[in-house]
GROMACS .gro file of N, CA and C in nm:
model
  216
    1MET      N    1  11.957  10.392   7.533
    1MET     CA    2  11.864  10.493   7.584
    1MET      C    3  11.888  10.517   7.715
    2SER      N    4  11.894  10.626   7.765
    2SER     CA    5  11.908  10.651   7.920
    2SER      C    6  11.782  10.608   7.985
    3LYS      N    7  11.796  10.598   8.127
    3LYS     CA    8  11.675  10.545   8.196
    3LYS      C    9  11.633  10.664   8.254
    4MET      N   10  11.518  10.712   8.220
    4MET     CA   11  11.452  10.835   8.278
    4MET      C   12  11.336  10.782   8.369
    5HIS      N   13  11.307  10.890   8.484
    5HIS     CA   14  11.202  10.852   8.560
    5HIS      C   15  11.106  11.008   8.587
    6LEU      N   16  11.002  10.995   8.580
    6LEU     CA   17  10.934  11.137   8.611
    6LEU      C   18  10.852  11.100   8.737
    7VAL      N   19  10.861  11.213   8.809
    7VAL     CA   20  10.795  11.225   8.952
    7VAL      C   21  10.693  11.343   8.940
    8PHE      N   22  10.562  11.321   8.972
    8PHE     CA   23  10.471  11.417   8.963
    8PHE      C   24  10.352  11.380   9.074
    9GLY      N   25  10.273  11.460   9.090
    9GLY     CA   26  10.147  11.444   9.173
    9GLY      C   27  10.067  11.557   9.177
   10GLY      N   28   9.939  11.528   9.250
   10GLY     CA   29   9.842  11.626   9.264
   10GLY      C   30   9.717  11.576   9.332
   11ARG      N   31   9.624  11.665   9.326
   11ARG     CA   32   9.512  11.610   9.390
   11ARG      C   33   9.406  11.497   9.325
   12VAL      N   34   9.374  11.430   9.405
   12VAL     CA   35   9.307  11.290   9.328
   12VAL      C   36   9.172  11.311   9.396
   13THR      N   37   9.067  11.252   9.303
   13THR     CA   38   8.931  11.259   9.352
   13THR      C   39   8.880  11.139   9.455
   14ASP      N   40   8.988  11.038   9.454
   14ASP     CA   41   8.944  10.951   9.510
   14ASP      C   42   9.133  10.871   9.572
   15PRO      N   43   9.142  10.885   9.690
   15PRO     CA   44   9.299  10.836   9.735
   15PRO      C   45   9.312  10.700   9.667
   16MET      N   46   9.215  10.632   9.656
   16MET     CA   47   9.237  10.472   9.622
   16MET      C   48   9.281  10.488   9.456
   17THR      N   49   9.283  10.590   9.400
   17THR     CA   50   9.298  10.568   9.256
   17THR      C   51   9.397  10.680   9.214
   18LEU      N   52   9.421  10.676   9.075
   18LEU     CA   53   9.521  10.782   9.036
   18LEU      C   54   9.422  10.898   8.937
   19ASP      N   55   9.319  10.909   8.985
   19ASP     CA   56   9.228  11.012   8.882
   19ASP      C   57   9.253  11.130   8.955
   20PHE      N   58   9.346  11.205   8.880
   20PHE     CA   59   9.370  11.340   8.932
   20PHE      C   60   9.258  11.446   8.896
   21ALA      N   61   9.232  11.527   8.979
   21ALA     CA   62   9.102  11.619   8.989
   21ALA      C   63   9.119  11.740   8.904
   22ASP      N   64   9.249  11.784   8.865
   22ASP     CA   65   9.260  11.896   8.787
   22ASP      C   66   9.412  11.904   8.722
   23LEU      N   67   9.394  11.854   8.615
   23LEU     CA   68   9.534  11.827   8.555
   23LEU      C   69   9.620  11.958   8.513
   24SER      N   70   9.537  12.051   8.534
   24SER     CA   71   9.618  12.190   8.492
   24SER      C   72   9.687  12.214   8.639
   25LYS      N   73   9.674  12.146   8.728
   25LYS     CA   74   9.723  12.199   8.878
   25LYS      C   75   9.826  12.095   8.896
   26ILE      N   76   9.880  11.991   8.798
   26ILE     CA   77   9.990  11.897   8.827
   26ILE      C   78  10.099  11.941   8.883
   27ASP      N   79  10.166  11.897   8.971
   27ASP     CA   80  10.307  11.937   9.014
   27ASP      C   81  10.401  11.833   8.976
   28ILE      N   82  10.492  11.911   8.873
   28ILE     CA   83  10.571  11.811   8.830
   28ILE      C   84  10.706  11.838   8.902
   29VAL      N   85  10.739  11.734   8.970
   29VAL     CA   86  10.875  11.734   9.046
   29VAL      C   87  11.004  11.739   8.977
   30GLY      N   88  10.981  11.664   8.870
   30GLY     CA   89  11.107  11.662   8.783
   30GLY      C   90  11.121  11.525   8.705
   31ILE      N   91  11.222  11.515   8.596
   31ILE     CA   92  11.280  11.393   8.551
   31ILE      C   93  11.404  11.370   8.611
   32PHE      N   94  11.434  11.240   8.640
   32PHE     CA   95  11.541  11.204   8.701
   32PHE      C   96  11.609  11.081   8.630
   33PRO      N   97  11.745  11.069   8.610
   33PRO     CA   98  11.835  10.967   8.550
   33PRO      C   99  11.821  10.850   8.592
   34ASP      N  100  11.803  10.827   8.723
   34ASP     CA  101  11.805  10.687   8.796
   34ASP      C  102  11.705  10.677   8.896
   35TYR      N  103  11.664  10.542   8.929
   35TYR     CA  104  11.555  10.535   9.028
   35TYR      C  105  11.588  10.584   9.154
   36ALA      N  106  11.714  10.550   9.202
   36ALA     CA  107  11.740  10.608   9.337
   36ALA      C  108  11.710  10.757   9.362
   37SER      N  109  11.758  10.839   9.255
   37SER     CA  110  11.734  10.975   9.251
   37SER      C  111  11.574  11.009   9.248
   38ALA      N  112  11.488  10.945   9.180
   38ALA     CA  113  11.360  10.964   9.126
   38ALA      C  114  11.266  10.929   9.262
   39GLU      N  115  11.333  10.806   9.339
   39GLU     CA  116  11.272  10.773   9.469
   39GLU      C  117  11.284  10.869   9.573
   40LYS      N  118  11.400  10.917   9.555
   40LYS     CA  119  11.420  11.037   9.666
   40LYS      C  120  11.330  11.159   9.675
   41ALA      N  121  11.332  11.204   9.522
   41ALA     CA  122  11.254  11.316   9.515
   41ALA      C  123  11.091  11.288   9.523
   42TRP      N  124  11.064  11.162   9.490
   42TRP     CA  125  10.908  11.122   9.517
   42TRP      C  126  10.871  11.118   9.686
   43ARG      N  127  10.957  11.042   9.756
   43ARG     CA  128  10.954  11.041   9.900
   43ARG      C  129  10.941  11.210   9.956
   44GLY      N  130  11.042  11.283   9.900
   44GLY     CA  131  11.044  11.418   9.972
   44GLY      C  132  10.904  11.500   9.945
   45ALA      N  133  10.869  11.498   9.792
   45ALA     CA  134  10.721  11.544   9.789
   45ALA      C  135  10.607  11.479   9.847
   46ALA      N  136  10.632  11.345   9.862
   46ALA     CA  137  10.493  11.308   9.932
   46ALA      C  138  10.493  11.335  10.073
   47GLN      N  139  10.608  11.344  10.145
   47GLN     CA  140  10.601  11.371  10.258
   47GLN      C  141  10.570  11.491  10.310
   48LYS      N  142  10.572  11.622  10.211
   48LYS     CA  143  10.532  11.739  10.242
   48LYS      C  144  10.363  11.718  10.259
   49THR      N  145  10.309  11.616  10.200
   49THR     CA  146  10.177  11.629  10.191
   49THR      C  147  10.108  11.508  10.262
   50VAL      N  148  10.205  11.450  10.354
   50VAL     CA  149  10.140  11.333  10.406
   50VAL      C  150  10.005  11.339  10.488
   51ASP      N  151   9.977  11.457  10.532
   51ASP     CA  152   9.853  11.464  10.608
   51ASP      C  153   9.729  11.504  10.526
   52ASP      N  154   9.763  11.475  10.397
   52ASP     CA  155   9.627  11.546  10.280
   52ASP      C  156   9.610  11.419  10.202
   53ALA      N  157   9.524  11.345  10.251
   53ALA     CA  158   9.503  11.215  10.184
   53ALA      C  159   9.452  11.232  10.044
   54GLU      N  160   9.411  11.329   9.991
   54GLU     CA  161   9.377  11.341   9.840
   54GLU      C  162   9.499  11.399   9.766
   55MET      N  163   9.600  11.420   9.830
   55MET     CA  164   9.751  11.466   9.750
   55MET      C  165   9.818  11.308   9.739
   56LYS      N  166   9.846  11.302   9.600
   56LYS     CA  167   9.929  11.183   9.562
   56LYS      C  168  10.039  11.213   9.473
   57TYR      N  169  10.157  11.158   9.468
   57TYR     CA  170  10.264  11.153   9.414
   57TYR      C  171  10.303  11.029   9.369
   58VAL      N  172  10.344  11.017   9.222
   58VAL     CA  173  10.386  10.908   9.161
   58VAL      C  174  10.536  10.910   9.102
   59LEU      N  175  10.588  10.789   9.078
   59LEU     CA  176  10.706  10.769   9.022
   59LEU      C  177  10.689  10.684   8.879
   60VAL      N  178  10.706  10.759   8.763
   60VAL     CA  179  10.685  10.686   8.632
   60VAL      C  180  10.819  10.645   8.570
   61HIS      N  181  10.836  10.518   8.526
   61HIS     CA  182  10.953  10.473   8.445
   61HIS      C  183  10.921  10.521   8.309
   62LEU      N  184  10.969  10.643   8.267
   62LEU     CA  185  10.967  10.695   8.141
   62LEU      C  186  11.025  10.604   8.022
   63HIS      N  187  11.127  10.539   8.056
   63HIS     CA  188  11.214  10.470   7.976
   63HIS      C  189  11.141  10.339   7.928
   64ARG      N  190  11.026  10.299   8.022
   64ARG     CA  191  10.985  10.176   7.975
   64ARG      C  192  10.819  10.191   7.899
   65LEU      N  193  10.801  10.327   7.917
   65LEU     CA  194  10.696  10.388   7.826
   65LEU      C  195  10.740  10.388   7.681
   66LEU      N  196  10.859  10.452   7.681
   66LEU     CA  197  10.928  10.484   7.527
   66LEU      C  198  10.965  10.363   7.466
   67GLU      N  199  11.017  10.282   7.537
   67GLU     CA  200  11.094  10.149   7.472
   67GLU      C  201  11.011  10.025   7.553
   68PRO      N  202  10.923   9.988   7.544
   68PRO     CA  203  10.840   9.902   7.623
   68PRO      C  204  10.884   9.741   7.569
   69GLU      N  205  10.973   9.735   7.467
   69GLU     CA  206  11.002   9.588   7.427
   69GLU      C  207  11.136   9.564   7.525
   70LEU      N  208  11.213   9.660   7.585
   70LEU     CA  209  11.328   9.617   7.646
   70LEU      C  210  11.302   9.552   7.778
   71PRO      N  211  11.365   9.464   7.810
   71PRO     CA  212  11.356   9.421   7.940
   71PRO      C  213  11.354   9.498   8.068
   72ALA      N  214  11.274   9.458   8.167
   72ALA     CA  215  11.292   9.547   8.292
   72ALA      C  216  11.390   9.534   8.356
   0.00000   0.00000   0.00000
């Protein structure tokens, strides 16, 4: 299976958590084939909102969720 990485973000209720305030307004940056390109997209999206503490972007290893028994 290909390694897939999802980058998304949005406004959180508390900057210390991943509790997104409105899931209908999540910004899906994209799905990427490797960690390097996903990290670059994550950094770009996060940098655009660096002055807004309530905006948070995350990078998710989709391949680990789809096949958790595979070694990391």
